[in-house]
Structure formats: C-alpha cells, structure tokens
Amino acid sequence: MFDKVFPPKEIILPNGKIIMEKRSRTPLTVLIVIVSTYLSVKFTGFEFLVLLQSGDKFFDIVVAMIPPKWEYLPNIWKPLMDTIKMSLLGSVIGSLVAVPAAYLAASNIVESKMVVMIARFVLSVLRTMPTLVTALIATFIFGLGTLAGTVAIFLFTLSYVGKLLYEQIENASMNAFEAMESIGMNRIQAFRYAIFPQVLPNFLSTSMFCFEGNVRYAAILGYVGAGGIGLLLDEGLGWRDYASVGMVLLMLAITVFFIETISEHFRKKLI
C-alpha cells in the first residue's frame, strides 16, 4: 500500500543498470507518532503547564519520607507477612489451576475447538480485569481481609500463567505424545508423560516470576480492604504521616529485592 502511494525512486547506476529504491517510512512513522500524541493529549486532558506547576509536590512528599520512622517498624511485620502469605498462596494455587486450564486451551491437545475457544475466552476475561477491581469484588463476596486479596491474586496468576503455559504447550514437540497415544494411553496420560515434562521448567519459571510481581501488586490491594501492607500505606497517606509511609515502602522494597534475587537464582537454574 505504502509503495503504491509513494512509488520507489528510480536510480540509474554508472553501468546503466536501473534499480528501484524504496521510499523511507520514517517520515510517515514520525507523523503518526506526533498525531497520536496530540490526540492522546486532547482526549486525556493532559496539561503540561499543570505538571510544571505542581510536579515538584511529588518530590516534597518523597523528601518528607526521609528519614523513615524507624519506631514504626514493629507495626509493619504482621501486615508485611500477610502480604507475602497471600501472594504466595494465591500464586501457588493459581499456578496449579493454570495447568488444567492451559490443557483445555491448547489446540494441539484438545480436539474440540469449542472447548479451546471457551477456555481461552475465560482466560482472556480474567486477564482483562484489573487485580484491584477483582480484589474489590472479592471484598464484597468474602468480606474485608487477606482472603479477598488471595482470591484476586489467584485469579490473576491463573490468567497470566495459563496464557503463557498453553502457548508453551502448543510449541512443544508432539512426537512423544503421538507415540504414547499409539501404545494405548489416553490424551491426559500422554500429556502427563510427553508434553508436561517439556514445559515444566518454563512453567515453574513463569510461576516464580508471577509470584515476584504479585508481592508488589498485593501491596496496593489494601486500598480496597483486601488486607496486607496496603492498609498501612492507605492510613499513612491519609494522615499525611509520610515518615511512616517511607518506612513501609523501605521494608517493601527490601522484601521484594530479596524475593526477586532468590527467584532469579532458581529461574536461571530452570531455564
């Protein structure tokens, strides 16, 4: 289409041979980016002047967090452990449930296109819903507390790991699977012994990577009453107690760093 609108440039070489040089797409790409940026600014009501006038208030809050209030540390341990526990539990259960979900969504394993389509649709719907909204709905159903946060993390992990896992299953070699079917195994048994061992390292790596992110996501679930360290952040910001907020963020950053370091070590061993 582009080459039809902007035909290639004809160049005559010294030996008399004629070659066609395609027009650069860079000016069109730059124009699209500029127009898209302009439309985004118009539709979102973004005002650069307001950003310049009020942007420094962000740094005022950051400065108010330093130094953190160390005497606030004893109040953090229990909510922090609650955050880790609901992240771990939601990640483990979500990863385990993702295996049968991915099995049903893999088109090279399940013959029924309807089953595959329904499984993928469910995973897409779960992936579309923000974790914060899921946690809010869970608080209406299960009440305030870590159970709602665990359910929200479970659903997010199921959708995320399930999506990546069924793509890995579809890329796995089917030779062993077909051989096991030919000796009398059913499709579930053939999947268990031929396909699952192939995708197991990536599945474990993806699950651990998801757990890393869930610890961070769980920190904001407290804003909707789903328990964890987010409750302390909400209270601290509400009371303008920025030194306590700084202590909470410091402990959260240290925790996430250690979890990421341990997880990265084991993920490198798996892949």
Coordinates of C-alpha atoms in Angstrom, one line a residue:
M1 CA 0.0 0.0 0.0
F2 CA 2.8 2.4 1.0
D3 CA 4.8 1.6 -2.1
K4 CA 1.8 2.2 -4.3
V5 CA 1.1 5.6 -2.8
F6 CA 4.8 6.5 -2.8
P7 CA 6.4 4.6 -5.7
P8 CA 10.1 3.6 -5.3
K9 CA 12.7 6.0 -6.6
E10 CA 14.4 5.1 -9.8
I11 CA 18.2 5.2 -9.7
I12 CA 20.5 4.7 -12.7
L13 CA 23.8 3.2 -11.9
P14 CA 27.1 4.2 -13.7
N15 CA 26.9 0.9 -15.7
G16 CA 23.5 1.9 -17.0
K17 CA 21.6 -0.6 -14.8
I18 CA 18.4 0.7 -13.2
I19 CA 17.4 -0.1 -9.7
M20 CA 14.4 0.9 -7.6
E21 CA 15.0 2.3 -4.1
K22 CA 12.0 2.1 -1.8
R23 CA 10.9 5.4 -0.1
S24 CA 11.8 5.7 3.6
R25 CA 8.9 5.0 6.0
T26 CA 10.5 7.1 8.8
P27 CA 8.7 10.4 8.0
L28 CA 5.3 8.6 8.0
T29 CA 6.1 6.9 11.3
V30 CA 7.1 10.2 12.9
L31 CA 3.9 11.9 11.6
I32 CA 1.8 9.0 13.0
V33 CA 3.5 9.3 16.4
I34 CA 3.0 13.1 16.5
V35 CA -0.7 12.9 15.6
S36 CA -1.3 10.1 18.1
T37 CA 0.5 12.0 20.8
Y38 CA -1.6 15.2 20.0
L39 CA -4.9 13.2 20.1
S40 CA -3.9 11.5 23.3
V41 CA -3.2 14.9 24.9
K42 CA -6.6 16.2 23.7
F43 CA -8.6 13.2 24.8
T44 CA -7.0 12.8 28.3
G45 CA -7.0 16.5 29.1
F46 CA -3.2 16.4 29.9
E47 CA -1.9 19.8 30.7
F48 CA 1.9 20.2 30.7
L49 CA 1.6 23.6 32.5
V50 CA -0.1 22.0 35.5
L51 CA 2.7 19.3 35.5
L52 CA 5.3 22.0 35.7
Q53 CA 3.5 24.0 38.4
S54 CA 2.6 21.0 40.6
G55 CA 5.1 18.4 39.7
D56 CA 7.5 19.5 42.5
K57 CA 4.9 18.5 45.1
F58 CA 5.7 14.8 44.4
F59 CA 9.3 15.4 45.4
D60 CA 8.1 17.3 48.6
I61 CA 6.3 14.1 49.6
V62 CA 9.4 12.0 48.8
V63 CA 11.6 14.3 50.9
A64 CA 9.1 14.1 53.8
M65 CA 9.5 10.3 53.8
I66 CA 13.3 10.7 54.5
P67 CA 14.4 9.6 57.1
P68 CA 11.8 6.9 57.6
K69 CA 10.2 6.5 61.0
W70 CA 12.2 3.5 62.5
E71 CA 10.0 3.3 65.6
Y72 CA 7.1 2.4 63.2
L73 CA 8.9 -0.9 62.2
P74 CA 7.2 -3.2 64.8
N75 CA 3.8 -2.2 63.3
I76 CA 4.9 -3.4 59.8
W77 CA 5.9 -7.1 60.4
K78 CA 2.4 -8.6 60.6
P79 CA 0.9 -6.8 57.6
L80 CA 4.1 -7.5 55.6
M81 CA 3.9 -11.2 56.4
D82 CA 0.2 -11.1 55.5
T83 CA 1.1 -9.6 52.1
I84 CA 3.8 -12.3 51.5
K85 CA 1.5 -15.1 52.6
M86 CA -1.5 -14.1 50.4
S87 CA 0.9 -13.6 47.5
L88 CA 2.5 -17.0 47.9
L89 CA -0.8 -18.8 48.5
G90 CA -2.6 -17.1 45.6
S91 CA 0.4 -17.7 43.3
V92 CA 0.7 -21.4 44.2
I93 CA -3.0 -22.2 43.8
G94 CA -3.3 -20.1 40.7
S95 CA -0.3 -21.8 39.1
L96 CA -1.7 -25.3 39.9
V97 CA -5.1 -24.5 38.5
A98 CA -3.5 -22.9 35.4
V99 CA -2.3 -26.4 34.3
P100 CA -5.7 -27.9 33.5
A101 CA -6.8 -24.5 32.2
A102 CA -3.9 -24.4 29.8
Y103 CA -4.5 -28.1 28.8
L104 CA -8.1 -27.2 27.8
A105 CA -6.8 -24.1 25.9
A106 CA -4.1 -25.9 23.9
S107 CA -5.4 -26.5 20.4
N108 CA -2.8 -29.3 19.7
I109 CA -4.0 -31.3 22.7
V110 CA -7.8 -30.8 22.8
E111 CA -9.6 -31.7 19.6
S112 CA -12.8 -29.8 20.3
K113 CA -12.5 -26.2 19.0
M114 CA -15.4 -25.1 21.2
V115 CA -13.6 -26.2 24.4
V116 CA -10.4 -24.5 23.3
M117 CA -12.3 -21.3 22.5
I118 CA -14.2 -21.2 25.8
A119 CA -11.0 -21.9 27.8
R120 CA -9.2 -19.1 26.0
F121 CA -12.1 -16.7 26.4
V122 CA -12.3 -17.3 30.2
L123 CA -8.5 -16.7 30.5
S124 CA -8.8 -13.5 28.4
V125 CA -11.7 -12.2 30.6
L126 CA -9.7 -12.9 33.7
R127 CA -6.6 -11.2 32.2
T128 CA -8.7 -8.2 31.2
M129 CA -9.9 -7.5 34.7
P130 CA -7.5 -5.3 36.8
T131 CA -6.4 -7.0 40.0
L132 CA -7.6 -4.0 42.0
V133 CA -11.1 -4.4 40.6
T134 CA -11.0 -8.2 41.2
A135 CA -10.0 -7.6 44.8
L136 CA -12.8 -5.0 45.3
I137 CA -15.4 -7.6 44.0
A138 CA -13.8 -10.2 46.3
T139 CA -14.2 -8.0 49.3
F140 CA -17.9 -7.8 48.6
I141 CA -18.2 -11.6 48.4
F142 CA -15.7 -12.7 51.1
G143 CA -15.5 -9.6 53.3
L144 CA -12.6 -7.4 54.2
G145 CA -9.2 -9.2 54.8
T146 CA -6.5 -11.2 53.2
L147 CA -8.9 -13.8 51.8
A148 CA -10.1 -11.3 49.3
G149 CA -6.6 -10.4 48.3
T150 CA -5.6 -14.1 48.0
V151 CA -8.6 -14.7 45.6
A152 CA -7.6 -11.6 43.5
I153 CA -4.0 -12.8 43.2
F154 CA -5.2 -16.4 42.5
L155 CA -7.3 -15.2 39.5
F156 CA -4.5 -13.0 38.1
T157 CA -2.0 -15.8 38.4
L158 CA -4.4 -18.3 36.8
S159 CA -4.9 -16.0 33.8
Y160 CA -1.3 -15.0 33.4
V161 CA 0.4 -18.4 33.9
G162 CA -2.5 -20.2 32.0
K163 CA -2.0 -17.9 28.9
L164 CA 1.8 -18.5 28.8
L165 CA 1.5 -22.2 29.5
Y166 CA -0.9 -23.1 26.7
E167 CA 1.4 -21.2 24.3
Q168 CA 4.3 -23.3 25.5
I169 CA 2.3 -26.5 25.2
E170 CA 1.4 -25.6 21.6
N171 CA 5.1 -25.1 20.8
A172 CA 6.1 -28.5 22.4
S173 CA 7.2 -31.4 20.3
M174 CA 4.3 -33.8 19.6
N175 CA 6.4 -36.9 18.6
A176 CA 6.4 -38.5 22.1
F177 CA 2.7 -37.5 22.6
E178 CA 1.7 -39.3 19.4
A179 CA 3.9 -42.3 20.3
M180 CA 2.3 -42.7 23.7
E181 CA -1.2 -42.5 22.2
S182 CA -0.3 -45.2 19.7
I183 CA 0.6 -47.6 22.6
G184 CA -2.8 -47.1 24.2
M185 CA -2.5 -44.1 26.5
N186 CA -5.3 -41.6 26.6
R187 CA -4.7 -38.0 25.8
I188 CA -4.4 -37.0 29.5
Q189 CA -1.8 -39.7 30.2
A190 CA 0.1 -38.8 27.0
F191 CA 0.1 -35.1 28.1
R192 CA 1.3 -36.0 31.5
Y193 CA 4.3 -38.1 30.3
A194 CA 5.1 -36.5 27.0
I195 CA 4.2 -32.8 27.0
F196 CA 4.3 -31.7 30.6
P197 CA 8.0 -32.6 31.2
Q198 CA 8.9 -30.4 28.2
V199 CA 7.1 -27.3 29.5
L200 CA 7.7 -27.9 33.3
P201 CA 10.9 -25.7 33.6
N202 CA 9.3 -22.8 31.8
F203 CA 6.1 -23.3 33.8
L204 CA 8.0 -23.1 37.1
S205 CA 10.0 -20.1 35.9
T206 CA 6.8 -18.3 34.9
S207 CA 5.1 -19.1 38.2
M208 CA 8.0 -17.8 40.2
F209 CA 8.2 -14.6 38.0
C210 CA 4.5 -14.1 38.6
F211 CA 5.0 -14.5 42.4
E212 CA 7.6 -11.7 42.3
G213 CA 5.1 -9.4 40.7
N214 CA 2.3 -10.5 43.0
V215 CA 4.2 -9.3 46.1
R216 CA 4.2 -5.8 44.6
Y217 CA 0.6 -5.9 43.4
A218 CA -0.5 -7.2 46.8
A219 CA 0.8 -4.0 48.4
I220 CA -1.9 -1.9 46.8
L221 CA -4.8 -4.3 47.4
G222 CA -5.1 -2.9 50.9
Y223 CA -6.6 0.2 49.4
V224 CA -9.8 -1.7 48.7
G225 CA -9.8 -3.6 52.0
A226 CA -8.1 -6.7 50.8
G227 CA -5.6 -6.8 53.7
G228 CA -1.8 -6.7 53.7
I229 CA 0.6 -3.8 53.9
G230 CA -1.5 -1.7 51.6
L231 CA -3.7 -0.9 54.7
L232 CA -0.7 0.8 56.3
L233 CA 0.1 2.8 53.2
D234 CA -3.5 3.9 52.9
E235 CA -3.6 5.0 56.6
G236 CA -0.2 6.7 56.4
L237 CA -1.0 8.7 53.3
G238 CA -4.5 9.6 54.6
W239 CA -2.9 11.0 57.8
R240 CA -0.1 12.7 55.9
D241 CA 2.3 10.6 58.0
Y242 CA 4.9 10.4 55.3
A243 CA 7.7 9.2 57.5
S244 CA 5.7 6.1 58.4
V245 CA 4.9 5.6 54.7
G246 CA 8.6 5.9 53.9
M247 CA 9.3 3.1 56.5
V248 CA 6.6 0.9 54.9
L249 CA 8.0 1.4 51.4
L250 CA 11.6 0.8 52.5
M251 CA 10.6 -2.6 54.1
L252 CA 8.5 -3.5 51.0
A253 CA 11.5 -2.6 48.7
I254 CA 13.9 -4.8 50.8
T255 CA 11.4 -7.7 50.8
V256 CA 10.8 -7.5 47.0
F257 CA 14.6 -7.3 46.4
F258 CA 15.2 -10.5 48.4
I259 CA 12.3 -12.4 46.8
E260 CA 13.5 -11.3 43.3
T261 CA 17.0 -12.3 44.0
I262 CA 16.1 -15.8 45.2
S263 CA 13.5 -16.2 42.4
E264 CA 16.0 -15.1 39.7
H265 CA 18.6 -17.6 41.1
F266 CA 16.2 -20.5 40.7
R267 CA 14.8 -19.4 37.4
K268 CA 18.3 -19.3 35.9
K269 CA 18.7 -22.9 37.1
L270 CA 15.5 -24.0 35.4
I271 CA 15.9 -22.4 32.0

